[in-house]
mmCIF file of C-alpha atoms and ligand atoms in Angstrom:
data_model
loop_
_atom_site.group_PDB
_atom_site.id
_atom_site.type_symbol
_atom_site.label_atom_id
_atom_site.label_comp_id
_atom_site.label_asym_id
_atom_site.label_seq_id
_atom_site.Cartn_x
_atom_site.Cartn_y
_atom_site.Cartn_z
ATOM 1 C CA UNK A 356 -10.517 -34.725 16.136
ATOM 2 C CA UNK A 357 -10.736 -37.611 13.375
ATOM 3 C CA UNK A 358 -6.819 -39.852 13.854
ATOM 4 C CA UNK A 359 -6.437 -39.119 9.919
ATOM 5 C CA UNK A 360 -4.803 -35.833 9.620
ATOM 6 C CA UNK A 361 -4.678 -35.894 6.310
ATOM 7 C CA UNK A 362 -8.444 -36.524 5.903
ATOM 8 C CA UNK A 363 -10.049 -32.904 4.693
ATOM 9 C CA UNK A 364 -12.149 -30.973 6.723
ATOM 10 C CA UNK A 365 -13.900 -30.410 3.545
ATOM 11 C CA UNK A 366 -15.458 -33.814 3.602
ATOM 12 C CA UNK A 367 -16.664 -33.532 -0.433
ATOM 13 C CA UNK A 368 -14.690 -36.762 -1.217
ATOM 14 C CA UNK A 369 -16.672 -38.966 -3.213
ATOM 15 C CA UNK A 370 -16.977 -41.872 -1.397
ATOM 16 C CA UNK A 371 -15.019 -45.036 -3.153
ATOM 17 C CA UNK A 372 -12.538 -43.359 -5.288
ATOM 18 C CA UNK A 373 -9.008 -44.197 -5.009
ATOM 19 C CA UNK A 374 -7.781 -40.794 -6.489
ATOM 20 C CA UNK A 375 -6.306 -38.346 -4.460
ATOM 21 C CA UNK A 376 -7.051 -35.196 -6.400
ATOM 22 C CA UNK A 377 -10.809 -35.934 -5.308
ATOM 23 C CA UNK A 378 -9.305 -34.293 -1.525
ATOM 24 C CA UNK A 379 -10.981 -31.085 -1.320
ATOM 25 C CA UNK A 380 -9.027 -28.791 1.679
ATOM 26 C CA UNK A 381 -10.599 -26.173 3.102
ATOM 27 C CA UNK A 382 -8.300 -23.450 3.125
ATOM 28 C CA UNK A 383 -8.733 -20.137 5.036
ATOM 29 C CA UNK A 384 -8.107 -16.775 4.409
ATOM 30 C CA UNK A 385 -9.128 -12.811 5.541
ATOM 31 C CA UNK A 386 -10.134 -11.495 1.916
ATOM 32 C CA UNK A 387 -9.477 -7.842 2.930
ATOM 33 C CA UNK A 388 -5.833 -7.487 2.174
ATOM 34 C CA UNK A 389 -5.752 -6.444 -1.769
ATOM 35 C CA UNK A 390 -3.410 -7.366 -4.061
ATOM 36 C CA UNK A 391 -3.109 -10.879 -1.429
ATOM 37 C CA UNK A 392 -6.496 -11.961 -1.196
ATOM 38 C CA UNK A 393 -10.048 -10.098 -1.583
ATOM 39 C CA UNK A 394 -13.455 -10.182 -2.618
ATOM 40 C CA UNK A 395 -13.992 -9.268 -5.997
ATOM 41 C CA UNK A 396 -17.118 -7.154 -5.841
ATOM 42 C CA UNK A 397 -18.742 -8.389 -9.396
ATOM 43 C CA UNK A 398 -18.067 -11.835 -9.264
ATOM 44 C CA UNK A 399 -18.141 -12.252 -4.902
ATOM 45 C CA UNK A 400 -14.987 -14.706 -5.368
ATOM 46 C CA UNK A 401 -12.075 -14.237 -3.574
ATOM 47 C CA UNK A 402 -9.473 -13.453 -5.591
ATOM 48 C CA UNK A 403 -5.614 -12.197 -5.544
ATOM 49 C CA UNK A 404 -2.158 -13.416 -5.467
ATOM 50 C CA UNK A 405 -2.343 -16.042 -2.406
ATOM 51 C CA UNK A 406 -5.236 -17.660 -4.585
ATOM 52 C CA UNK A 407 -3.525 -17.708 -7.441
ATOM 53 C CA UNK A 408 -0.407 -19.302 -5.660
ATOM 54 C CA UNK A 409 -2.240 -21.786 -3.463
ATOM 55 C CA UNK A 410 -4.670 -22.802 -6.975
ATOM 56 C CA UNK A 411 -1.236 -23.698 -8.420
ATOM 57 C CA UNK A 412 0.489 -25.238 -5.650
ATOM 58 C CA UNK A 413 -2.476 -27.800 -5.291
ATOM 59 C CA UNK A 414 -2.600 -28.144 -9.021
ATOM 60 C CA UNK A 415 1.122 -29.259 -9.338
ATOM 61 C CA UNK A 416 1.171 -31.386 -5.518
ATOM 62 C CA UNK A 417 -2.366 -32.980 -6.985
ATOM 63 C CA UNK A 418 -4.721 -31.979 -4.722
ATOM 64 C CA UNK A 419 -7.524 -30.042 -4.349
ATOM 65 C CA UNK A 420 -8.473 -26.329 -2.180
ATOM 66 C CA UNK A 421 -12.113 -24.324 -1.373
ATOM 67 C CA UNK A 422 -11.322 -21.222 0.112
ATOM 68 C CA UNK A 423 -12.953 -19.527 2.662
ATOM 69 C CA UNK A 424 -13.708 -15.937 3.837
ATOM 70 C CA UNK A 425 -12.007 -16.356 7.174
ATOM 71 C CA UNK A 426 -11.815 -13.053 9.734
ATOM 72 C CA UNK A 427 -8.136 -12.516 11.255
ATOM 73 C CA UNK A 428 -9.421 -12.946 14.633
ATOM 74 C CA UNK A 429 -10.707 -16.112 14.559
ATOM 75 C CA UNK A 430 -8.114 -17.573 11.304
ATOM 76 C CA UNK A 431 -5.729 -19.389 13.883
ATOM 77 C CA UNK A 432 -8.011 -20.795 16.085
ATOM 78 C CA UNK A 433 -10.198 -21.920 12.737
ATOM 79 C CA UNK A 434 -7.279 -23.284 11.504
ATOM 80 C CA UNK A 435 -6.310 -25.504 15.380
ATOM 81 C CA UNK A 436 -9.759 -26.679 15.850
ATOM 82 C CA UNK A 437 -9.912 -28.311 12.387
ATOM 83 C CA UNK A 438 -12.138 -25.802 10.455
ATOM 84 C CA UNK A 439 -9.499 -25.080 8.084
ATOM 85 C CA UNK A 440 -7.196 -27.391 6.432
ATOM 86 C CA UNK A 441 -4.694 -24.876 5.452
ATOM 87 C CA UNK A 442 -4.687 -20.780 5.972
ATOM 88 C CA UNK A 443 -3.134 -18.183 3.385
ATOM 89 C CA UNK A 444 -3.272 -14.878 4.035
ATOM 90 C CA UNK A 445 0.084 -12.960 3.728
ATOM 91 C CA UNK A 446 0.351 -14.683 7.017
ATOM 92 C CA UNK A 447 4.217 -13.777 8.547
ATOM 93 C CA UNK A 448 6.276 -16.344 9.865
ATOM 94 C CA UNK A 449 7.123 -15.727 13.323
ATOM 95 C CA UNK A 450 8.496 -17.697 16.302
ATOM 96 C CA UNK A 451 5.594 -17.253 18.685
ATOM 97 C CA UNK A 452 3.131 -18.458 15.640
ATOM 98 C CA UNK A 453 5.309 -21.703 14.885
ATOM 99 C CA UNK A 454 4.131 -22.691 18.118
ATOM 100 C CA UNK A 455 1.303 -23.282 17.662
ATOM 101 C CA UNK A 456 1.144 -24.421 13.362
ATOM 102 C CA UNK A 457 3.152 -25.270 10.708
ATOM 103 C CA UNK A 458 4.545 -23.213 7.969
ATOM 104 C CA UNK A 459 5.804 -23.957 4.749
ATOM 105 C CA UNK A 460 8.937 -22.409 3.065
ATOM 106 C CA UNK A 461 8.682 -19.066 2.979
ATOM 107 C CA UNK A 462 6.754 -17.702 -0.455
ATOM 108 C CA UNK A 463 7.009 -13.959 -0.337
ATOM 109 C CA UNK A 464 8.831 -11.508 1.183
ATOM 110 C CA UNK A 465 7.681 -7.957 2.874
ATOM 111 C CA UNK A 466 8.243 -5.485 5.593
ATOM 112 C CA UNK A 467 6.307 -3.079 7.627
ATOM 113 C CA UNK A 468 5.498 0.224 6.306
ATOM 114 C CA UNK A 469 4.434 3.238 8.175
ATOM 115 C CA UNK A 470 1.356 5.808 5.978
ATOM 116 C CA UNK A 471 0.978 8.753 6.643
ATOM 117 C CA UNK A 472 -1.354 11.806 5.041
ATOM 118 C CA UNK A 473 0.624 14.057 3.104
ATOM 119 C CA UNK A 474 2.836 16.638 4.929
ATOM 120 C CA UNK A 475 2.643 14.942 7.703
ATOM 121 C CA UNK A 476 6.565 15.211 9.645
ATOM 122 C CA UNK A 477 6.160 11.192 10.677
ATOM 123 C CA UNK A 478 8.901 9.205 8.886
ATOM 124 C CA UNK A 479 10.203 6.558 11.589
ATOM 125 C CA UNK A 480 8.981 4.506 14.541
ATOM 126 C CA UNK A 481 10.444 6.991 17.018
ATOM 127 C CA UNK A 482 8.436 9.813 15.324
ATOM 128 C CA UNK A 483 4.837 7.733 16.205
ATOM 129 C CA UNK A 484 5.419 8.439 20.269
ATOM 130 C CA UNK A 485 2.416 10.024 20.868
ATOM 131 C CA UNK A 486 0.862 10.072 17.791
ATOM 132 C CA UNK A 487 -2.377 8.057 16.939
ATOM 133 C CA UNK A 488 -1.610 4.980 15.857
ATOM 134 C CA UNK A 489 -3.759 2.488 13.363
ATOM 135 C CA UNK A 490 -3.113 -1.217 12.992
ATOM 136 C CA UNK A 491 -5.026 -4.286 12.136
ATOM 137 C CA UNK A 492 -5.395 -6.389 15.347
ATOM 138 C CA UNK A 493 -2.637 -9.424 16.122
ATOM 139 C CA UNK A 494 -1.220 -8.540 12.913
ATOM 140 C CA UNK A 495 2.867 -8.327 12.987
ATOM 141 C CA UNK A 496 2.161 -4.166 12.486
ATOM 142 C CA UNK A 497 0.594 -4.452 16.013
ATOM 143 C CA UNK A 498 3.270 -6.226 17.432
ATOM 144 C CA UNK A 499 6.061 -3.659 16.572
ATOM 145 C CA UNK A 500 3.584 -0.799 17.074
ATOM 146 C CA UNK A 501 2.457 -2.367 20.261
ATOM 147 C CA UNK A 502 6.543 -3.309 21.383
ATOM 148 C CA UNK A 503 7.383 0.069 20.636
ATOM 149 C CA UNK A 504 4.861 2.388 22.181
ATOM 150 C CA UNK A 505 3.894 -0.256 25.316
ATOM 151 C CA UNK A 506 0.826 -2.366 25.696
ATOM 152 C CA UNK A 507 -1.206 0.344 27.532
ATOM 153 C CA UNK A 508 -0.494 3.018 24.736
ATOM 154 C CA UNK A 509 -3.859 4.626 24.434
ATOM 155 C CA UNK A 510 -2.927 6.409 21.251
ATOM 156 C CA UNK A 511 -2.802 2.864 19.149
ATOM 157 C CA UNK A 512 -5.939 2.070 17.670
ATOM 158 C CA UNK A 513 -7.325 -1.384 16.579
ATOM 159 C CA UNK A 514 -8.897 -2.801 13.552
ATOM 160 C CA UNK A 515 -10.800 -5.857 12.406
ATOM 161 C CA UNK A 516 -9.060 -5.285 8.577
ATOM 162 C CA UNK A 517 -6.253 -2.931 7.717
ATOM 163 C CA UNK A 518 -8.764 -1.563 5.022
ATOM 164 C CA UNK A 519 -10.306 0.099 7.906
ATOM 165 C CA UNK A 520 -7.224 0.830 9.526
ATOM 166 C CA UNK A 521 -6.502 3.072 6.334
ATOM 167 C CA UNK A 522 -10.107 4.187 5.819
ATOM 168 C CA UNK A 523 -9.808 5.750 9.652
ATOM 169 C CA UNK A 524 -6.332 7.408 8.583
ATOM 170 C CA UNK A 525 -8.326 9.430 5.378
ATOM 171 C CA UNK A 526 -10.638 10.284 7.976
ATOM 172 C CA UNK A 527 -7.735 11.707 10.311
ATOM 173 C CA UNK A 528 -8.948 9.341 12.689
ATOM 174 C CA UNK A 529 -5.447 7.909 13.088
ATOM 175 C CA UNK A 530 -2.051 9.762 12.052
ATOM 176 C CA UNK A 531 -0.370 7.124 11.034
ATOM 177 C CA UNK A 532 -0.991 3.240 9.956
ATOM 178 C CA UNK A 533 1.248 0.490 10.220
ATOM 179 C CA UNK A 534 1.048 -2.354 7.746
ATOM 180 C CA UNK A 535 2.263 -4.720 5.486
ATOM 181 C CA UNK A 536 4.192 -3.265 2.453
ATOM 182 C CA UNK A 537 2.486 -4.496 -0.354
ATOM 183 C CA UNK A 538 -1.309 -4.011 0.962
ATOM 184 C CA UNK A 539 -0.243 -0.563 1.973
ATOM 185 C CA UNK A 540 1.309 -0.132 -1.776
ATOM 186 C CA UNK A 541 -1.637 -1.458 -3.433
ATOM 187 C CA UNK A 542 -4.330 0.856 -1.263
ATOM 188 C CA UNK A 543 -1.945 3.969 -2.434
ATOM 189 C CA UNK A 544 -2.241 2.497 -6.029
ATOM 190 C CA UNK A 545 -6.142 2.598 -6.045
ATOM 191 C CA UNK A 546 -6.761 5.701 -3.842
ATOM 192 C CA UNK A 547 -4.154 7.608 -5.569
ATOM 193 C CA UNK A 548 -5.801 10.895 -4.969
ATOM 194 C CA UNK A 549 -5.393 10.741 -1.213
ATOM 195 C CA UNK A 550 -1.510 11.113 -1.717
ATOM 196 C CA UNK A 551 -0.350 8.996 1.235
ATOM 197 C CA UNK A 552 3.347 9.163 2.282
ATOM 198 C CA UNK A 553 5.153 5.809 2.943
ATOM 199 C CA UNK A 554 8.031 4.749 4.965
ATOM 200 C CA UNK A 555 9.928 2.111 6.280
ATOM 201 C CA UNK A 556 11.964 2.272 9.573
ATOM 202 C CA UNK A 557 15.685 0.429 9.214
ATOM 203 C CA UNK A 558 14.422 -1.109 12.632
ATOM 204 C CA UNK A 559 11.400 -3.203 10.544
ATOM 205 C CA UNK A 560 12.707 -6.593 10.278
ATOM 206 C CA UNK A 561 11.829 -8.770 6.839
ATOM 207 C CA UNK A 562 9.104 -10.866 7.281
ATOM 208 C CA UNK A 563 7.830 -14.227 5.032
ATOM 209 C CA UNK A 564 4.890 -15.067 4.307
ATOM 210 C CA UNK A 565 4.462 -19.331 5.166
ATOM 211 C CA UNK A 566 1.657 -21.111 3.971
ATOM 212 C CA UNK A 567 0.198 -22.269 7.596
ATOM 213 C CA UNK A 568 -1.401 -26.015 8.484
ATOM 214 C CA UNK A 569 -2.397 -27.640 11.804
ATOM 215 C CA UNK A 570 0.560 -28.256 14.154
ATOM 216 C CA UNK A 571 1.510 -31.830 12.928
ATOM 217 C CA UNK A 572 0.058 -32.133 9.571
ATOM 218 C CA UNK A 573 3.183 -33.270 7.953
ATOM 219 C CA UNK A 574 1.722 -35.043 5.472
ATOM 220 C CA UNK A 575 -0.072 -31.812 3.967
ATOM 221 C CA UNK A 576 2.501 -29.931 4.220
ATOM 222 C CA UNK A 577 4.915 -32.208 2.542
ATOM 223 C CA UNK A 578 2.253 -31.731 -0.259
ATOM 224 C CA UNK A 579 1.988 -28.037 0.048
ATOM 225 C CA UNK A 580 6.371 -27.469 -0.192
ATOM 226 C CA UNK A 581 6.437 -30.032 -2.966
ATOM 227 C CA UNK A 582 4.053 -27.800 -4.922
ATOM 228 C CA UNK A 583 5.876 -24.616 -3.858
ATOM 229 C CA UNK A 584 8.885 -26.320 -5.392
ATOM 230 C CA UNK A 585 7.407 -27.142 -8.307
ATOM 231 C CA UNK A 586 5.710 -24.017 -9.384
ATOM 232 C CA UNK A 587 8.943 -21.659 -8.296
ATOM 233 C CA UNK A 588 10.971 -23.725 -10.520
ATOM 234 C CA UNK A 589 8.720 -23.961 -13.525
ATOM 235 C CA UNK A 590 8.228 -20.692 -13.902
ATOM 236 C CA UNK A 591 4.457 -20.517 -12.515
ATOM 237 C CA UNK A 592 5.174 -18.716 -9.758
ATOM 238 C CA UNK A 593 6.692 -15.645 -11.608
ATOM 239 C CA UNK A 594 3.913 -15.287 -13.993
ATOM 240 C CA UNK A 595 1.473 -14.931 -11.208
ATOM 241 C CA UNK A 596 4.061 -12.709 -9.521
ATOM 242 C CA UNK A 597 4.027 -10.654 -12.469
ATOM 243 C CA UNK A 598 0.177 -10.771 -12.808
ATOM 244 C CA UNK A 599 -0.126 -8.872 -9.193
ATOM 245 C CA UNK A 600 3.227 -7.050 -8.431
ATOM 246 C CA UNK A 601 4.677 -6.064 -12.369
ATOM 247 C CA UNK A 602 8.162 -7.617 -13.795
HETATM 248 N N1 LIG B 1108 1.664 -10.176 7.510
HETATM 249 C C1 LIG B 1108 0.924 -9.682 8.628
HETATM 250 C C2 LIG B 1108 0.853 -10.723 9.728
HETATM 251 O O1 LIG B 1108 1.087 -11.862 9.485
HETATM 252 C C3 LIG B 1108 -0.475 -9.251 8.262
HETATM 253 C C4 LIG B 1108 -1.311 -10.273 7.565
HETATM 254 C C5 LIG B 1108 -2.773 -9.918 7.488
HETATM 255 N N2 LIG B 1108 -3.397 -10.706 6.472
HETATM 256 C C6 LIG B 1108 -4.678 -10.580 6.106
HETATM 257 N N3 LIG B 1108 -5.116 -11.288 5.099
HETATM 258 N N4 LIG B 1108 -5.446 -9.757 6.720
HETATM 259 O O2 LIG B 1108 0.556 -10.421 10.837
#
Protein backbone atom coordinates (compact mmCIF):
# COMPACT_ATOMS: atom_id res chain seq x y z
CA UNK A 1 0.00 0.00 0.00
CA UNK A 2 3.23 2.19 0.86
CA UNK A 3 3.31 5.32 -2.43
CA UNK A 4 7.05 3.97 -3.01
CA UNK A 5 6.80 1.15 -5.36
CA UNK A 6 10.07 0.62 -5.50
CA UNK A 7 10.45 0.29 -1.70
CA UNK A 8 10.92 -3.77 -0.99
CA UNK A 9 8.50 -5.71 0.63
CA UNK A 10 11.46 -7.25 2.17
CA UNK A 11 11.98 -4.34 4.47
CA UNK A 12 15.85 -5.64 5.54
CA UNK A 13 17.28 -2.25 4.36
CA UNK A 14 19.58 -0.97 6.78
CA UNK A 15 18.32 2.07 7.77
CA UNK A 16 20.69 5.22 6.58
CA UNK A 17 22.56 3.79 3.76
CA UNK A 18 22.56 5.45 0.53
CA UNK A 19 23.43 2.21 -1.47
CA UNK A 20 21.04 0.58 -3.45
CA UNK A 21 22.34 -2.96 -3.48
CA UNK A 22 21.28 -2.91 0.36
CA UNK A 23 17.31 -3.43 -1.45
CA UNK A 24 16.46 -6.84 -0.56
CA UNK A 25 13.16 -8.02 -2.96
CA UNK A 26 11.23 -10.62 -2.03
CA UNK A 27 10.79 -12.69 -4.90
CA UNK A 28 8.29 -15.60 -5.22
CA UNK A 29 8.31 -18.78 -6.62
CA UNK A 30 6.43 -22.59 -6.53
CA UNK A 31 9.72 -24.75 -5.89
CA UNK A 32 8.07 -27.90 -7.37
CA UNK A 33 8.87 -27.55 -11.01
CA UNK A 34 12.56 -29.26 -11.36
CA UNK A 35 15.06 -28.27 -13.45
CA UNK A 36 13.13 -24.35 -12.90
CA UNK A 37 12.98 -24.06 -9.36
CA UNK A 38 12.90 -26.72 -6.34
CA UNK A 39 13.82 -27.62 -3.01
CA UNK A 40 16.95 -29.24 -2.73
CA UNK A 41 16.30 -31.95 -0.18
CA UNK A 42 19.97 -31.81 1.65
CA UNK A 43 20.49 -28.34 1.79
CA UNK A 44 16.28 -27.14 2.00
CA UNK A 45 17.30 -24.16 -0.50
CA UNK A 46 15.55 -23.61 -3.42
CA UNK A 47 17.47 -24.13 -6.16
CA UNK A 48 17.33 -24.44 -10.20
CA UNK A 49 17.60 -22.47 -13.28
CA UNK A 50 15.06 -19.43 -12.46
CA UNK A 51 17.40 -18.95 -9.29
CA UNK A 52 20.28 -19.05 -10.97
CA UNK A 53 18.93 -16.48 -13.62
CA UNK A 54 17.16 -14.12 -11.24
CA UNK A 55 20.71 -14.36 -8.67
CA UNK A 56 22.42 -12.98 -11.82
CA UNK A 57 20.04 -10.60 -13.11
CA UNK A 58 20.05 -8.77 -9.63
CA UNK A 59 23.78 -9.16 -9.47
CA UNK A 60 24.42 -7.30 -12.83
CA UNK A 61 21.06 -4.55 -12.35
CA UNK A 62 22.67 -4.11 -8.55
CA UNK A 63 20.18 -5.18 -6.47
CA UNK A 64 19.37 -7.61 -4.19
CA UNK A 65 16.52 -10.97 -4.11
CA UNK A 66 15.24 -13.57 -1.03
CA UNK A 67 13.24 -16.07 -2.50
CA UNK A 68 10.36 -17.59 -1.28
CA UNK A 69 8.52 -20.97 -1.37
CA UNK A 70 5.38 -19.56 -2.90
CA UNK A 71 2.27 -22.19 -3.82
CA UNK A 72 0.80 -21.58 -7.51
CA UNK A 73 -2.48 -20.83 -6.13
CA UNK A 74 -1.87 -18.12 -4.15
CA UNK A 75 1.68 -16.73 -6.36
CA UNK A 76 -0.44 -13.97 -8.24
CA UNK A 77 -2.42 -12.74 -5.67
CA UNK A 78 1.00 -12.79 -3.31
CA UNK A 79 2.56 -11.05 -5.85
CA UNK A 80 -0.81 -7.98 -6.24
CA UNK A 81 -1.17 -7.57 -2.61
CA UNK A 82 2.53 -6.69 -2.11
CA UNK A 83 3.89 -9.96 -0.55
CA UNK A 84 6.17 -10.48 -3.30
CA UNK A 85 8.30 -8.05 -5.02
CA UNK A 86 8.89 -10.06 -8.05
CA UNK A 87 7.62 -13.88 -9.00
CA UNK A 88 9.74 -16.49 -11.14
CA UNK A 89 8.49 -19.55 -11.77
CA UNK A 90 8.55 -20.67 -15.48
CA UNK A 91 5.65 -18.35 -15.31
CA UNK A 92 4.11 -18.04 -19.26
CA UNK A 93 3.36 -14.87 -20.66
CA UNK A 94 -0.12 -14.62 -21.59
CA UNK A 95 -2.64 -11.87 -22.44
CA UNK A 96 -5.16 -12.52 -19.70
CA UNK A 97 -2.03 -12.50 -17.05
CA UNK A 98 -0.62 -9.04 -18.42
CA UNK A 99 -3.66 -7.76 -17.02
CA UNK A 100 -3.20 -7.93 -14.14
CA UNK A 101 1.23 -7.68 -13.76
CA UNK A 102 4.06 -6.91 -15.54
CA UNK A 103 6.42 -9.06 -17.40
CA UNK A 104 9.77 -8.66 -18.48
CA UNK A 105 11.24 -9.74 -21.90
CA UNK A 106 10.70 -13.01 -22.43
CA UNK A 107 13.76 -15.39 -20.91
CA UNK A 108 12.97 -18.89 -22.02
CA UNK A 109 11.09 -20.53 -24.35
CA UNK A 110 8.73 -23.87 -24.03
CA UNK A 111 5.63 -25.59 -25.13
CA UNK A 112 3.12 -27.96 -23.78
CA UNK A 113 3.79 -31.54 -23.77
CA UNK A 114 1.36 -34.32 -23.42
CA UNK A 115 2.94 -37.89 -21.04
CA UNK A 116 1.73 -40.67 -21.35
CA UNK A 117 2.67 -44.42 -19.81
CA UNK A 118 4.23 -46.47 -22.27
CA UNK A 119 2.03 -48.09 -25.00
CA UNK A 120 -0.39 -46.00 -24.40
CA UNK A 121 -2.21 -44.99 -28.26
CA UNK A 122 -2.50 -41.05 -26.92
CA UNK A 123 -0.28 -38.86 -29.14
CA UNK A 124 -2.41 -35.53 -29.77
CA UNK A 125 -4.97 -33.30 -28.08
CA UNK A 126 -7.81 -34.87 -30.05
CA UNK A 127 -6.73 -38.35 -28.77
CA UNK A 128 -7.34 -37.02 -24.78
CA UNK A 129 -11.44 -36.80 -25.47
CA UNK A 130 -12.42 -38.90 -22.91
CA UNK A 131 -9.46 -39.87 -21.44
CA UNK A 132 -8.37 -38.85 -17.83
CA UNK A 133 -6.71 -35.94 -17.87
CA UNK A 134 -3.88 -34.51 -15.23
CA UNK A 135 -2.81 -30.90 -15.00
CA UNK A 136 -1.47 -28.56 -12.44
CA UNK A 137 -4.25 -26.04 -11.56
CA UNK A 138 -4.36 -22.36 -13.53
CA UNK A 139 -1.32 -23.48 -15.14
CA UNK A 140 -1.30 -22.73 -19.17
CA UNK A 141 -1.59 -26.96 -19.45
CA UNK A 142 -5.06 -26.39 -17.83
CA UNK A 143 -6.04 -23.82 -20.01
CA UNK A 144 -5.57 -25.79 -23.32
CA UNK A 145 -6.67 -29.00 -21.57
CA UNK A 146 -9.55 -27.16 -20.08
CA UNK A 147 -10.34 -25.12 -23.83
CA UNK A 148 -10.20 -28.29 -25.43
CA UNK A 149 -12.23 -30.80 -23.51
CA UNK A 150 -14.86 -27.91 -21.92
CA UNK A 151 -14.95 -26.52 -18.44
CA UNK A 152 -17.32 -29.24 -17.08
CA UNK A 153 -15.04 -32.15 -18.42
CA UNK A 154 -15.15 -34.52 -15.52
CA UNK A 155 -12.32 -36.60 -16.87
CA UNK A 156 -9.60 -33.57 -16.19
CA UNK A 157 -8.11 -33.81 -12.97
CA UNK A 158 -6.45 -31.03 -10.83
CA UNK A 159 -3.27 -30.61 -9.00
CA UNK A 160 -1.65 -28.34 -6.45
CA UNK A 161 2.07 -29.20 -8.32
CA UNK A 162 2.58 -30.96 -11.60
CA UNK A 163 4.89 -33.35 -9.50
CA UNK A 164 1.70 -34.75 -8.36
CA UNK A 165 0.08 -34.44 -11.51
CA UNK A 166 2.83 -37.01 -12.76
CA UNK A 167 3.00 -39.00 -9.52
CA UNK A 168 -1.04 -39.71 -10.14
CA UNK A 169 -0.17 -40.70 -13.91
CA UNK A 170 2.54 -43.68 -12.47
CA UNK A 171 -0.25 -44.55 -10.40
CA UNK A 172 -2.71 -44.80 -13.53
CA UNK A 173 -4.65 -42.38 -11.78
CA UNK A 174 -4.66 -40.13 -14.85
CA UNK A 175 -3.87 -41.32 -18.59
CA UNK A 176 -2.33 -38.60 -19.62
CA UNK A 177 -0.58 -35.23 -18.13
CA UNK A 178 -0.25 -32.04 -19.67
CA UNK A 179 2.69 -29.83 -18.83
CA UNK A 180 5.39 -27.72 -19.49
CA UNK A 181 8.17 -29.23 -21.73
CA UNK A 182 11.09 -28.97 -19.82
CA UNK A 183 9.58 -30.06 -16.22
CA UNK A 184 7.99 -32.92 -18.05
CA UNK A 185 11.65 -33.67 -19.70
CA UNK A 186 13.42 -33.39 -16.54
CA UNK A 187 10.77 -35.81 -14.43
CA UNK A 188 11.43 -38.46 -17.49
CA UNK A 189 15.22 -37.79 -16.89
CA UNK A 190 15.09 -38.79 -13.12
CA UNK A 191 12.33 -41.48 -13.22
CA UNK A 192 13.77 -43.03 -16.21
CA UNK A 193 12.52 -46.43 -15.37
CA UNK A 194 8.87 -45.49 -15.69
CA UNK A 195 9.43 -45.05 -19.56
CA UNK A 196 6.96 -42.21 -20.17
CA UNK A 197 6.02 -41.33 -23.79
CA UNK A 198 6.05 -37.59 -24.77
CA UNK A 199 4.36 -35.53 -27.30
CA UNK A 200 3.62 -32.33 -28.52
CA UNK A 201 0.42 -31.41 -30.51
CA UNK A 202 1.24 -28.86 -33.70
CA UNK A 203 -1.88 -27.04 -32.09
CA UNK A 204 0.45 -26.12 -28.68
CA UNK A 205 1.38 -22.64 -29.17
CA UNK A 206 5.13 -21.40 -27.84
CA UNK A 207 4.99 -19.94 -24.70
CA UNK A 208 7.77 -17.44 -22.70
CA UNK A 209 8.54 -17.45 -19.66
CA UNK A 210 8.46 -13.31 -18.24
CA UNK A 211 9.87 -12.48 -15.12
CA UNK A 212 6.47 -11.03 -13.39
CA UNK A 213 6.23 -7.66 -10.96
CA UNK A 214 3.23 -5.71 -9.58
CA UNK A 215 1.14 -4.01 -12.29
CA UNK A 216 3.03 -0.60 -12.40
CA UNK A 217 6.33 -1.27 -10.95
CA UNK A 218 8.24 0.23 -13.74
CA UNK A 219 10.95 1.12 -11.93
CA UNK A 220 11.78 -2.66 -10.95
CA UNK A 221 11.27 -3.81 -13.89
CA UNK A 222 13.42 -1.40 -15.73
CA UNK A 223 15.99 -2.99 -13.27
CA UNK A 224 15.00 -6.52 -13.87
CA UNK A 225 15.28 -6.10 -18.27
CA UNK A 226 18.48 -4.15 -17.76
CA UNK A 227 19.91 -7.20 -15.98
CA UNK A 228 18.35 -9.62 -18.48
CA UNK A 229 20.27 -7.59 -21.03
CA UNK A 230 23.23 -7.69 -19.43
CA UNK A 231 23.66 -11.26 -18.51
CA UNK A 232 22.27 -12.57 -22.19
CA UNK A 233 24.90 -10.55 -23.71
CA UNK A 234 27.82 -11.40 -21.49
CA UNK A 235 27.57 -14.71 -21.78
CA UNK A 236 26.05 -15.48 -18.13
CA UNK A 237 23.03 -16.52 -19.22
CA UNK A 238 24.34 -19.45 -21.43
CA UNK A 239 26.52 -20.88 -18.83
CA UNK A 240 23.64 -21.26 -16.51
CA UNK A 241 21.66 -22.47 -19.53
CA UNK A 242 24.18 -24.99 -20.00
CA UNK A 243 24.40 -25.83 -16.23
CA UNK A 244 20.49 -27.04 -16.34
CA UNK A 245 19.52 -27.86 -20.02
CA UNK A 246 23.26 -29.21 -21.70
CA UNK A 247 25.06 -27.19 -24.74
N1 LIG B 1 4.38 -22.26 -17.62
C1 LIG B 1 3.17 -22.70 -17.01
C2 LIG B 1 2.28 -21.51 -16.69
O1 LIG B 1 2.73 -20.42 -16.65
C3 LIG B 1 3.40 -23.50 -15.75
C4 LIG B 1 4.24 -22.84 -14.71
C5 LIG B 1 4.21 -23.53 -13.37
N2 LIG B 1 5.33 -23.11 -12.59
C6 LIG B 1 5.62 -23.60 -11.37
N3 LIG B 1 6.72 -23.21 -10.79
N4 LIG B 1 4.84 -24.44 -10.81
O2 LIG B 1 1.12 -21.66 -16.46
Amino acid sequence: CGASSSAPSGASSTGGGTNNSSQVYVVGTDAAYAPFESVNPQTNQIEGFDIDLLNAVAKAAGFQVKFENTPWKGIFQALSIGQRDILISAITITDERKQSMDFSNPYFQAQQMIVVPPGSPIRTLQDLKGKKVGVQTGTTGDEIVTDFLGKTDPNIKRYDTTPLALEDLKNKGVDAVVADNGVVLDYIRQNSSKGFEHYTDPKFPKEYYGIAVKKGNTALLEKINDGLAKVKSDGTYDTIYKKYFGS
